[in-house]
Each structure stands twice: as C-alpha cells, then as structure tokens.
Short mmCIF file of C-alpha atoms and ligand atoms in Angstrom, two decimals:
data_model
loop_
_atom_site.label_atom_id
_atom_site.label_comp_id
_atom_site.label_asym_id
_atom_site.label_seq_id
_atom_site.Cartn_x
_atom_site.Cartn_y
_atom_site.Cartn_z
CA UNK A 1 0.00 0.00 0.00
CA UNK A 2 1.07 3.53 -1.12
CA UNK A 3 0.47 6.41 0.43
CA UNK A 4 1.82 10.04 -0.46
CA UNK A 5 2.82 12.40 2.54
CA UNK A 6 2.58 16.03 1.65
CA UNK A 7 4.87 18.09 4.52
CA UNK A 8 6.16 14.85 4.81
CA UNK A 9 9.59 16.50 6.62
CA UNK A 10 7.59 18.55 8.84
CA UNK A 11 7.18 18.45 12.53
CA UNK A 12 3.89 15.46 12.60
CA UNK A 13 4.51 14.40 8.77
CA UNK A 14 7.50 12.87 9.78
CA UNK A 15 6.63 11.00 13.00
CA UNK A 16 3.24 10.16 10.41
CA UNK A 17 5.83 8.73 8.01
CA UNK A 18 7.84 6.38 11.01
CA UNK A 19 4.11 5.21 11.74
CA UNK A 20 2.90 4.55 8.57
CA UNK A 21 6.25 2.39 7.54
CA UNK A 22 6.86 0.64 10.95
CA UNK A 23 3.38 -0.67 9.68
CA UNK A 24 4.29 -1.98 6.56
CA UNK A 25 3.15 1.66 3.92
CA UNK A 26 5.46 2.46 1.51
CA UNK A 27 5.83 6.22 1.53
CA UNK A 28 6.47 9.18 -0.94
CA UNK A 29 6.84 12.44 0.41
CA UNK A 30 6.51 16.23 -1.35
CA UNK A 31 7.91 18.29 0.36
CA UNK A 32 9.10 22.31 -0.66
CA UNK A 33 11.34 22.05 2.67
CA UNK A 34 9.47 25.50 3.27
CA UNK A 35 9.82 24.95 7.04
CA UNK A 36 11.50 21.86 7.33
CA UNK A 37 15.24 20.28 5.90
CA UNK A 38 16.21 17.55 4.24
CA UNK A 39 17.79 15.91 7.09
CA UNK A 40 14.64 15.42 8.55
CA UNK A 41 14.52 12.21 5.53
CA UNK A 42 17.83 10.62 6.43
CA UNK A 43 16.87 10.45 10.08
CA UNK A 44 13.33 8.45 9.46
CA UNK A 45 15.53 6.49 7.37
CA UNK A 46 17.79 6.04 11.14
CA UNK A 47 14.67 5.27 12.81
CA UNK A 48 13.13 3.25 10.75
CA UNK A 49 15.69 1.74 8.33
CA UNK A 50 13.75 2.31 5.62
CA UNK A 51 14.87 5.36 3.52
CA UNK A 52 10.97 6.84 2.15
CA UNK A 53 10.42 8.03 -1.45
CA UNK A 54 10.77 12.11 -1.40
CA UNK A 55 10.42 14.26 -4.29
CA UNK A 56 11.18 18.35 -3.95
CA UNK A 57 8.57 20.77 -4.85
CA UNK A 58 6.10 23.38 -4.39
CA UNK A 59 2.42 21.75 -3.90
CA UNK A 60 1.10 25.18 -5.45
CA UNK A 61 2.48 24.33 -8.65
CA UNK A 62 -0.59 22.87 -10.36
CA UNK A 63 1.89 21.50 -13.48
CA UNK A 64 4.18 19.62 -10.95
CA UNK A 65 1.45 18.13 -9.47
CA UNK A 66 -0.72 17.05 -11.97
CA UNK A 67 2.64 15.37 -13.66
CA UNK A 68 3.35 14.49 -9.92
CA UNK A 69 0.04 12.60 -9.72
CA UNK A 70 0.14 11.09 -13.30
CA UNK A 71 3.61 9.25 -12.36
CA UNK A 72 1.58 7.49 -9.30
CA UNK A 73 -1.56 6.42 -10.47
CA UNK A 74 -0.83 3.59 -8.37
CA UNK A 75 -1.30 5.56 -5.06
CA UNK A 76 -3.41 4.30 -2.10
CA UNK A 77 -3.62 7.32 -0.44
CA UNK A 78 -2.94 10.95 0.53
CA UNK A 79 -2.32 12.57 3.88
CA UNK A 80 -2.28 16.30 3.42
CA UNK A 81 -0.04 18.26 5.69
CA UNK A 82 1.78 20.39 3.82
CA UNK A 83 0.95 24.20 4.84
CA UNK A 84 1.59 27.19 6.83
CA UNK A 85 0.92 27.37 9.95
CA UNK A 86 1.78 30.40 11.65
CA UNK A 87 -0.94 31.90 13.23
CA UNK A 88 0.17 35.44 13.85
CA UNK A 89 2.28 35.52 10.89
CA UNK A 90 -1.08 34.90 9.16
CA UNK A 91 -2.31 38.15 10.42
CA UNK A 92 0.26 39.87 8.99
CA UNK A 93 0.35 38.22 5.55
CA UNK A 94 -2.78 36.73 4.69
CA UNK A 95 -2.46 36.26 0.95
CA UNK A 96 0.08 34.20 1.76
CA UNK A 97 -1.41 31.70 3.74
CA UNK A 98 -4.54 31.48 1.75
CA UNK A 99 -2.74 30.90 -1.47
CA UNK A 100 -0.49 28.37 0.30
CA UNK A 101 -2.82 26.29 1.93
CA UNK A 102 -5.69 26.55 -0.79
CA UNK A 103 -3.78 26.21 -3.70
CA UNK A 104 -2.20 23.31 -2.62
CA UNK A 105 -4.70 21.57 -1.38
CA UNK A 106 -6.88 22.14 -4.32
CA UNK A 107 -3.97 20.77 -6.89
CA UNK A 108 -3.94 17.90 -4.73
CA UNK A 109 -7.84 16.93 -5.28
CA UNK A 110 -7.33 17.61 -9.00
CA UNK A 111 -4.41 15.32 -9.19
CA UNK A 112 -6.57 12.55 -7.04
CA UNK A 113 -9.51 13.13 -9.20
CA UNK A 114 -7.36 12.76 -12.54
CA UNK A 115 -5.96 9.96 -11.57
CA UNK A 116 -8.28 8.17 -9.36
CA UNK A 117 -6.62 8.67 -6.31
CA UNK A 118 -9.88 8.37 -3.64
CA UNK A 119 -8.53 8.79 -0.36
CA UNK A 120 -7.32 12.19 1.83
CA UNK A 121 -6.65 12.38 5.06
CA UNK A 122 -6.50 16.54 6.19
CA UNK A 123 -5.05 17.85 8.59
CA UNK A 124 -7.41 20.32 10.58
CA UNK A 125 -7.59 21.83 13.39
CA UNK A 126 -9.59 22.43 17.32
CA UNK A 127 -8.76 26.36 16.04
CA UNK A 128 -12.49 25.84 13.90
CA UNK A 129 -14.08 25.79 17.25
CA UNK A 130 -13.12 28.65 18.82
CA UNK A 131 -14.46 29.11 22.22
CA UNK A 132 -16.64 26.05 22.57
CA UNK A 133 -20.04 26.60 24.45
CA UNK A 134 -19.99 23.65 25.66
CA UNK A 135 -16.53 21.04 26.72
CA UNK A 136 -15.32 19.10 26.04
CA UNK A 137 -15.63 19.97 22.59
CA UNK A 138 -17.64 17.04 20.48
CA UNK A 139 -17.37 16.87 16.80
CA UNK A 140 -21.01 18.39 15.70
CA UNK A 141 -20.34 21.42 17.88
CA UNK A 142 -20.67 24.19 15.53
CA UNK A 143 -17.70 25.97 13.93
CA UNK A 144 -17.23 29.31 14.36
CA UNK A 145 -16.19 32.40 12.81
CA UNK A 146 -11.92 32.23 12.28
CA UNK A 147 -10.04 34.32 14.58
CA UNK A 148 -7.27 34.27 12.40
CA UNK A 149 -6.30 33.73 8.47
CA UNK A 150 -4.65 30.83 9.29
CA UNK A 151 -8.24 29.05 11.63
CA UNK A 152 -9.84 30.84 8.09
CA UNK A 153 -7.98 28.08 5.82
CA UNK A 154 -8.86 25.08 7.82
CA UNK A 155 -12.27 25.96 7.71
CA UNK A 156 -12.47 26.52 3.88
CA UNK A 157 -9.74 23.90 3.18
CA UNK A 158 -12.85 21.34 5.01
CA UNK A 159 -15.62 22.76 3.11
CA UNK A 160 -13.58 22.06 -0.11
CA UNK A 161 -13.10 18.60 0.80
CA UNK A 162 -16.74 17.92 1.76
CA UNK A 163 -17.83 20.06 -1.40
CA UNK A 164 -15.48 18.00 -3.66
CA UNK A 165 -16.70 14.71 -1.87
CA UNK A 166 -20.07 15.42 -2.27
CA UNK A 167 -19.76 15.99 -6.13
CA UNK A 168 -17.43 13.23 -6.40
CA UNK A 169 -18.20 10.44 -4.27
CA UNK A 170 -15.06 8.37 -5.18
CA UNK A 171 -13.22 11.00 -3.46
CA UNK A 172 -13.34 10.04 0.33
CA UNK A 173 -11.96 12.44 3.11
CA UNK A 174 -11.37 11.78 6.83
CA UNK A 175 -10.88 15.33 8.26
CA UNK A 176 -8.73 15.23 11.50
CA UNK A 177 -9.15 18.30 14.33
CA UNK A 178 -5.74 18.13 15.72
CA UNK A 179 -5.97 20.00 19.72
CA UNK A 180 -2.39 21.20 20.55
CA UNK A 181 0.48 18.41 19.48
CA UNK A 182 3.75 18.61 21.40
CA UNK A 183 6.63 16.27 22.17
CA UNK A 184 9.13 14.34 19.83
CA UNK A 185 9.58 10.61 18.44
CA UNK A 186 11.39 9.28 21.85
CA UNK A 187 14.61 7.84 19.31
CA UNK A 188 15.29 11.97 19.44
CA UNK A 189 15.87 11.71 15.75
CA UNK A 190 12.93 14.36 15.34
CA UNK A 191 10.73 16.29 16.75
CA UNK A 192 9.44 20.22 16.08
CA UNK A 193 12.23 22.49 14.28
CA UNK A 194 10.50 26.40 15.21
CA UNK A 195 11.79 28.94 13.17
CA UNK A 196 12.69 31.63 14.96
CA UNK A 197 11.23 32.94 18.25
CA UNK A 198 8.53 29.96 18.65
CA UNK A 199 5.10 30.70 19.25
CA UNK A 200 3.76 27.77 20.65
CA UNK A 201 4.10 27.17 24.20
CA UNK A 202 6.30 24.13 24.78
CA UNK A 203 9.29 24.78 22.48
CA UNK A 204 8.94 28.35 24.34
CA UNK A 205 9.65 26.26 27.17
CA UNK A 206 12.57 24.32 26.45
CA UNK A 207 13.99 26.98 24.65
CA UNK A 208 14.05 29.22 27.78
CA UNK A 209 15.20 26.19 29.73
CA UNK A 210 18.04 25.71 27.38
CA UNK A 211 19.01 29.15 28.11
CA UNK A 212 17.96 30.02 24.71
CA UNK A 213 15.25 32.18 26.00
CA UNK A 214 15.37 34.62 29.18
CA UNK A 215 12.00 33.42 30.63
CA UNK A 216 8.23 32.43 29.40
CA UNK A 217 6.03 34.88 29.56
CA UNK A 218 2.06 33.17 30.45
CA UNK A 219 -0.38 35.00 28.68
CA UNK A 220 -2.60 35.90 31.16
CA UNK A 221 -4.24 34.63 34.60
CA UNK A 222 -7.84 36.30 34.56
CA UNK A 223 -9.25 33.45 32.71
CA UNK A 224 -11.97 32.03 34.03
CA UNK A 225 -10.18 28.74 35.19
CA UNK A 226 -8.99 26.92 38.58
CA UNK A 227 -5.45 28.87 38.30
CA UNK A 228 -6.27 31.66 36.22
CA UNK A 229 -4.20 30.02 33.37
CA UNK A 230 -5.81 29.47 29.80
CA UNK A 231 -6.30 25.29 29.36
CA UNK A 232 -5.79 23.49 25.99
CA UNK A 233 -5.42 19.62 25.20
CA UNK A 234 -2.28 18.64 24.66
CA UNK A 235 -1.76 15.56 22.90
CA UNK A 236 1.64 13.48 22.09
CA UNK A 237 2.87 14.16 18.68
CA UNK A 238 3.37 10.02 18.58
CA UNK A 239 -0.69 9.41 19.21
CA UNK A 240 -1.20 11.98 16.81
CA UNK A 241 0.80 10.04 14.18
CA UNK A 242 -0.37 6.77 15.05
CA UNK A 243 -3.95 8.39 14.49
CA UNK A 244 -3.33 9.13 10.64
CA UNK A 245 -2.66 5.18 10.16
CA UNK A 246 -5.78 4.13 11.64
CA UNK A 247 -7.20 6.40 9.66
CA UNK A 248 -5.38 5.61 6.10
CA UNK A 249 -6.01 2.09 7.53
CA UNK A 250 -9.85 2.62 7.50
CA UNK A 251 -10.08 4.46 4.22
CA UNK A 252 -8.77 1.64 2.16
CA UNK A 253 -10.59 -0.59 4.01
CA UNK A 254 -13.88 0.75 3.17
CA UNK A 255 -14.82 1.24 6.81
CA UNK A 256 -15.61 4.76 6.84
CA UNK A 257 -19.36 5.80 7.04
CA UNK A 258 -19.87 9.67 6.12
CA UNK A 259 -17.84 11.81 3.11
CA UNK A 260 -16.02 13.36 4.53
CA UNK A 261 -15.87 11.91 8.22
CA UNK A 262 -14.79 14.21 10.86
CA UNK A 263 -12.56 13.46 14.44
CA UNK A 264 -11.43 14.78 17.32
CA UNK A 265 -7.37 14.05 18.10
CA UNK A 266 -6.83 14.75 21.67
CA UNK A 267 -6.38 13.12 25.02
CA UNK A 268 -9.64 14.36 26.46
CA UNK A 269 -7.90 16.29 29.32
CA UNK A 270 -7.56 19.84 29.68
CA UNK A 271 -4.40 20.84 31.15
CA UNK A 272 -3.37 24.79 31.70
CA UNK A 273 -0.25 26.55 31.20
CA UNK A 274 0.59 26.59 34.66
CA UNK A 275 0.10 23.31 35.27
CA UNK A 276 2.09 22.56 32.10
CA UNK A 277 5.08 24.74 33.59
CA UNK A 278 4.77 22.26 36.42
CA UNK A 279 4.96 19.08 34.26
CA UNK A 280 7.68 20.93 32.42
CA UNK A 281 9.82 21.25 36.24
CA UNK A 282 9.04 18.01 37.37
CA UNK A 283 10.86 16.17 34.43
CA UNK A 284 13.46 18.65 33.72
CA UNK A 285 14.55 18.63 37.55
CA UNK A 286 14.91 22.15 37.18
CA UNK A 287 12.82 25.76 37.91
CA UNK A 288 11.67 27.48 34.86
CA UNK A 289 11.97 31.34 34.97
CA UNK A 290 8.50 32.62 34.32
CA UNK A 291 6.13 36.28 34.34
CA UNK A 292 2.85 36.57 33.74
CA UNK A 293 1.98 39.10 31.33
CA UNK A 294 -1.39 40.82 29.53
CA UNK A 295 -3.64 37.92 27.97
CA UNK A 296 -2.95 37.38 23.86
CA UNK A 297 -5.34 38.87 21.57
CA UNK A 298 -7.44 35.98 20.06
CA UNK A 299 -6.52 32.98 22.63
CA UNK A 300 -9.49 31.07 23.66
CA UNK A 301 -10.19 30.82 27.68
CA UNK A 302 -10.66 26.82 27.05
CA UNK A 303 -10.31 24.06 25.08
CA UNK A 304 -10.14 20.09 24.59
CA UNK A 305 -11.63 17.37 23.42
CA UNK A 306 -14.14 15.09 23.51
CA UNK A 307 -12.35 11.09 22.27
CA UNK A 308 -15.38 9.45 22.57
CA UNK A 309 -16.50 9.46 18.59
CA UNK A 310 -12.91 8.96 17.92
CA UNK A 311 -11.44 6.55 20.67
CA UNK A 312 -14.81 4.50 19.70
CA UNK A 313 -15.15 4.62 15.53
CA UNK A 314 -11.14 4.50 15.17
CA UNK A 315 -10.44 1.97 18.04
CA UNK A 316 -7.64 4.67 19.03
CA UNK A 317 -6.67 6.19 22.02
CA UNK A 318 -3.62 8.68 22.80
CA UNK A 319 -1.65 6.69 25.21
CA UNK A 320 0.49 9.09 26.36
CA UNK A 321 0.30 11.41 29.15
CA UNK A 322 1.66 15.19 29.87
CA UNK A 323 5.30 13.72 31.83
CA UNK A 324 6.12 11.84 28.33
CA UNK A 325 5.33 14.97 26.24
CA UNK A 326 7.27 17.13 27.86
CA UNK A 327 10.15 14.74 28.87
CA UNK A 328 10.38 13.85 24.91
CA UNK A 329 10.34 17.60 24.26
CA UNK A 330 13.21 18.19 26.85
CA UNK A 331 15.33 15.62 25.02
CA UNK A 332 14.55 16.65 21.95
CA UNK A 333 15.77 20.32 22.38
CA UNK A 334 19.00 18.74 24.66
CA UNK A 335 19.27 16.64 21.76
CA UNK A 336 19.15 19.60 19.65
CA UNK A 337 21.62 21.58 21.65
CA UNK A 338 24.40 19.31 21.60
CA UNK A 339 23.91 18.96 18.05
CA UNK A 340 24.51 23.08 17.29
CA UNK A 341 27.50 22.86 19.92
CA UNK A 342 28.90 20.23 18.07
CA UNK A 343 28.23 21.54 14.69
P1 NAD B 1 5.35 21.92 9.69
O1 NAD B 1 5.55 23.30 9.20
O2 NAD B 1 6.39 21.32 10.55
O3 NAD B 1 5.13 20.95 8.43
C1 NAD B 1 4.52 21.36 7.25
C2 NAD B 1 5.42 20.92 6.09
O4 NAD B 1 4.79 21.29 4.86
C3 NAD B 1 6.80 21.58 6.12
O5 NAD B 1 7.79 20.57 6.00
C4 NAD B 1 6.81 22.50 4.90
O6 NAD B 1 8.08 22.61 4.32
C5 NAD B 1 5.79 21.82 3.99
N1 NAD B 1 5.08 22.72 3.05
C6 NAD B 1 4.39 23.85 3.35
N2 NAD B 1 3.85 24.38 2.23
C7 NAD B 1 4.19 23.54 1.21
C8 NAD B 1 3.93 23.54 -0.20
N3 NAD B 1 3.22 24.51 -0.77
N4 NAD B 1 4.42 22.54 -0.94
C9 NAD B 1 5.16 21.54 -0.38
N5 NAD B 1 5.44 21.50 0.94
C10 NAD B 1 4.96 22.49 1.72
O7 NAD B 1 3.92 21.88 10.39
P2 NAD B 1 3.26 20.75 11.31
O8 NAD B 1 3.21 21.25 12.71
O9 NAD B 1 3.86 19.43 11.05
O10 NAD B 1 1.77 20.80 10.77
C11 NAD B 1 1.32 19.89 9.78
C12 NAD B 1 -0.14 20.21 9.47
O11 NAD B 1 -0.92 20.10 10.64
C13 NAD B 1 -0.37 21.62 8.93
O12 NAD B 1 -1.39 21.54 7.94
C14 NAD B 1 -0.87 22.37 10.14
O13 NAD B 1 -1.68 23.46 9.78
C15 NAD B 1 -1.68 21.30 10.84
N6 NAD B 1 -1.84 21.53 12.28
C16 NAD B 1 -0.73 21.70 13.06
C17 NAD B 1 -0.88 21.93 14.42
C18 NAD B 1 0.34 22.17 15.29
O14 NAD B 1 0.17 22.68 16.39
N7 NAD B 1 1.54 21.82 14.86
C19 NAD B 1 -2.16 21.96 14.98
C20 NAD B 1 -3.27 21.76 14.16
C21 NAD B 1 -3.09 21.54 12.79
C1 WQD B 2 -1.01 27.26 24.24
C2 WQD B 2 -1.32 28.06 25.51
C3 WQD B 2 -1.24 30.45 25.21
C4 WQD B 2 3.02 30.72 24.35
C5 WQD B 2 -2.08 27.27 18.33
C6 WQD B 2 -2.93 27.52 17.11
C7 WQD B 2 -3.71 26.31 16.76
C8 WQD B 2 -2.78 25.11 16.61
C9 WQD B 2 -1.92 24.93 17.82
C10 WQD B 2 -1.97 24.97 14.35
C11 WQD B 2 -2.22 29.27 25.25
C12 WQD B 2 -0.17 29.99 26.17
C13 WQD B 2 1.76 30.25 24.66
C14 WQD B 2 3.71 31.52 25.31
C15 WQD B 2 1.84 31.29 26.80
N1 WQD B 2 -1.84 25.30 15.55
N2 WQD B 2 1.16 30.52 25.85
N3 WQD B 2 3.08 31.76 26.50
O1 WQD B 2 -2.72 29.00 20.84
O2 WQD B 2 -3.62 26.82 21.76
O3 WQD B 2 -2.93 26.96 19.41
O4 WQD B 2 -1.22 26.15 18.09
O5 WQD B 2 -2.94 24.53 13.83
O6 WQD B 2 -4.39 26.55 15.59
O7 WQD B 2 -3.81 28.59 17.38
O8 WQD B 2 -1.21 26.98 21.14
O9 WQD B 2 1.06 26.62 22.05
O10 WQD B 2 0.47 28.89 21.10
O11 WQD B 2 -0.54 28.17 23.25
O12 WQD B 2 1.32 31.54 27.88
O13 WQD B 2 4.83 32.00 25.07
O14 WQD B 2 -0.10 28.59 26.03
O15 WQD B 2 -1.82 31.65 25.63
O16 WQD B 2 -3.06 29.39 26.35
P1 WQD B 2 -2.69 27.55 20.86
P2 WQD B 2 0.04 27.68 21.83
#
C-alpha cells in the first residue's frame, strides 16, 4: 500500500511517516522544505531503516502536481499536511497563507480526481471551534467564525473537501481536528524544528530552559479557570501520528461511514499553562523562569476534546500522558543543543 505524505519532513509528517512504515506503507513524500530540511529524511531512514520516497517541490504548482500525480496512479492514499501554519504571521500576511494552503490543497484533489486517487486524510484543526459553548468539545459542535487567516484556511480547506466529496463520491476524506500536538519521536531523531522565536508554548519552554530564552512569559491569569491560566489539550505528537494510520487504515478498508468523516485528536484532558510549567519542572529537575503578562489577543479561555466518537469509531486512544510529552520535548531540544554545539 502507497500512500503520499505532503509536509512529509515537517514536525507530525515525519513521525506520520515512522508510523505509517513501521506498519508496513510504503511512503512518498513532497515536500518544498518550506519549514523543514532535508535531514529530517535521512533520520526516518535512522529510525526506521527504511529510507521513504521524497520528491522536492512546491504543492502550489498545479503543473508539478498534476505530472506528480500522473507518475503514481498507483497511489493508495494521501495525507495532506503540507501548509503554513503560523498563526500570527497569518495576520500579517494573509495572501500568503490562503494561497499556500488553498492552492495546494486544491492541486492535490485535481491530481486525485485525474488519476483516481480516492482517499485524503487533512489535517485540521480544534482552532475551527473557537471558544466552545460547551466542553469538552464534540465533533457536531458548531464551527465558528476564524479568529485568524490561518483558523480561516482550515475551515475553507474542510468545506472544499466535503464540497469536492459530495460531487465526487469516489473522493473520500477523513478530516482530523488536531488539539495542541507537542513532544518528539522518543529515538530523538525528530521532533518540532520552530523557526525563529517559537510561538507555541512548549518549544517556548525548552527553549528558555536551554538558556535560549530569558524566561516564558504566560499570557494571562484572569481566565476564568482553577489557576487563572488558559487550558488546551495537549496531545503526544506520537498518538497523533499513530492516528493518521488508523485512519489511512480505514479508508482503504472501506470502513468509513460519512464523506467526509470528521474526528477529534486529543487526550480528552484539559491541562493549563501553569500546570504545564509544572509538568515541564518536574521532568526537567529544574525551575523554569516565568512572568505573567497581559492575555494574547485571540486565545481562547478553554479548550479540549471530547475522544469518545474517535477513541470509539477508530479503536484509538492517545496513550500518552503530559510527563512523556514534555520529557520527549526536553530531550529533543537537549538533543538539539548538543547537536549546534557540536556543529
Ligand atoms: P510543519 O511546518 O512542521 O510541516 C509542514 C510541512 O509542509 C513543512 O515541512 C513545509 O516545508 C511543507 N510545506 C508547506 N507548504 C508547502 C507547499 N506549498 N508545498 C510543499 N510542501 C509544503 O507543520 P506541522 O506542525 O507538522 O503541521 C502539519 C499540518 O498540521 C499543517 O497543515 C498544520 O496546519 C496542521 N496543524 C498543526 C498543528 C500544530 O500545532 N503543529 C495543529 C493543528 C493543525
Ligand atoms: C497554548 C497556551 C497560550 C506561548 C495554536 C494555534 C492552533 C494550533 C496549535 C496549528 C495558550 C499559552 C503560549 C507563550 C503562553 N496550531 N502561551 N506563552 O494557541 O492553543 O494553538 O497552536 O494549527 O491553531 O492557534 O497553542 O502553544 O500557542 O498556546 O502563555 O509563550 O499557552 O496563551 O493558552 P494555541 P500555543
């Protein structure tokens, strides 16, 4: 079985590609290497000793694709990751996002249609809820209005997919609402490569534990919450992998029963940045230097998951809890450390 991995050499395409070969998928990846390197191939390879297919180009170049598609008829498959995901960056420069992530993906249904490629897996996002009226968050919650350019092409990128399904019903799409994904493959060979001054939480930690970083700043402690502290799900970038096979898994095997199906990936538990900082100090062995500063504009108060459609239609469950995220994100950016010294 074939399966194509756009973003393939990104931060969850490439624990999605260890997955999907340790269970027997032979792999192609595109990848522009927008916000990823090529090194990020050779160490699957380490991990897995199995060196995957990767070609080298942009995903919004309908020619490439088309030809791209037309040389692998033979395909099982497609998970989509490949886009931009910076959320503030987005608010800055939203033609580019839009054009990134909607070209792309729409070159990629072409290509499927063409060539009679049925199945894509999508990679969305808990940022189409917003603030849920109701948690944990269930699937048929409604979405609601983007609070950024970015949340904007997840939403559209899913009504393209369920538009193109329902005009097409040999295209079939499994739509995955990733919460917040954190942690690294636990061989250290990879894990999440911010550019720049990160924005996500956790490599904002390590980084400042590292020393790379003065000290975290926690975005506010009004919220409406035990410690004041805004709460997301956090979910182990490993469960989120293993997630995308069961899901390739049930495509091809004709299990799924809606175009396009739609799922939670999260643990279920809510867990706040304080508490986070503590899970953080705990495994590191160490104090992390933290203020608490003015709340960010557009953060939600509150946010995870309800599993229960998922863990139950899927048969998955994320396994792993907050010590093992942040202890594999610790290594990682040790891991990463000694690397640059050495370098
Ligand atoms: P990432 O940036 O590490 O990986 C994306 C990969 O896609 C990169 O390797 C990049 O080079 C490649 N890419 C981007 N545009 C491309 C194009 N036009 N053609 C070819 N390659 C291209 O990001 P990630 O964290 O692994 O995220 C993967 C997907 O999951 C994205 O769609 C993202 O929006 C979504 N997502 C991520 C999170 C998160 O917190 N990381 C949460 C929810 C959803
Ligand atoms: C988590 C919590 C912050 C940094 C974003 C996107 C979402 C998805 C995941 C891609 C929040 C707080 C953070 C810091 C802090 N990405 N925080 N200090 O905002 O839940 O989700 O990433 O699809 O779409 O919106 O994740 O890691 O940025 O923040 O206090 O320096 O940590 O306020 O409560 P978020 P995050």
């Amino acid at each position: 079985m074939k399966i194509l991995v756009t973003g393939g050499a990104g931060y969850i395409g490439s624990h999605t590609v260890v997955e999907l070969q340790e269970k027997g998928y032979e792999v192609i990846i595109v990848d522009n290497l927008s916000n990823s390197y090529q090194s990020v191939i050779n160490n699957i390879h380490k991990i897995t000793g199995t060196l995957p297919d990767f070609e080298e180009f942009d995903l919004c170049d309908r020619q490439k694709t088309l030809d791209f598609f037309s040389r692998h008829q033979d395909m099982d498959g497609v998970i989509h990751f490949a886009a931009y995901k910076a959320v503030g960056q987005s608010v800055e420069q939203p033609l580019k996002y839009y054009h990134n992530n909607l070209t792309s993906l729409m070159n990629i249904l072409e290509g499927m249609k063409k060539n009679e490629v049925e199945n894509i897996v999508f990679s969305s996002s808990c940022t189409v809820y917003g603030q849920p009226e109701k948690l944990p968050v269930a699937e048929d919650a409604p979405v609601q209005a983007a609070a950024s350019p970015y949340g904007n092409t997840k939403q559209i990128s899913e009504e393209i997919i369920t538009d193109t399904a329902k005009a097409n019903q040999n295209v079939k799409g499994i739509l995955l609402r990733y919460f917040n994904p954190i942690g690294a493959h636990e061989s250290i060979l990879i894990g999440e490569l911010p550019l720049g001054v990160p924005d996500n939480l956790v490599p904002f930690i390590t980084q400042t534990a590292i020393g790379k970083r003065e000290q975290l700043s926690v975005f506010g402690n009004d919220y409406n919450t035990p410690d004041g502290t805004a709460i997301r799900d956090y979910i182990h970038v490993v469960d989120l992998a293993k997630a995308h096979v069961v899901a390739v898994d049930r495509m091809i095997n004709n299990q799924h029963k809606a175009n396009p199906e739609v799922f939670n990936l999260g643990t279920g538990n809510g867990y706040s940045v304080l508490e986070v900082v503590k899970a953080f100090e705990k495994v590191a062995d160490q104090p992390l230097k933290y203020k608490i500063v003015d709340r960010r504009p557009g953060d939600v108060e509150q946010v995870w998951a309800d599993t229960s459609f998922a863990n139950r239609e899927l048969g998955w469950k994320a396994r792993k809890d907050l010590e093992d995220m942040m202890r594999t994100a610790w290594n990682w950016e040790k891991a990463l450390a000694e690397k640059n010294t050495e370098e």
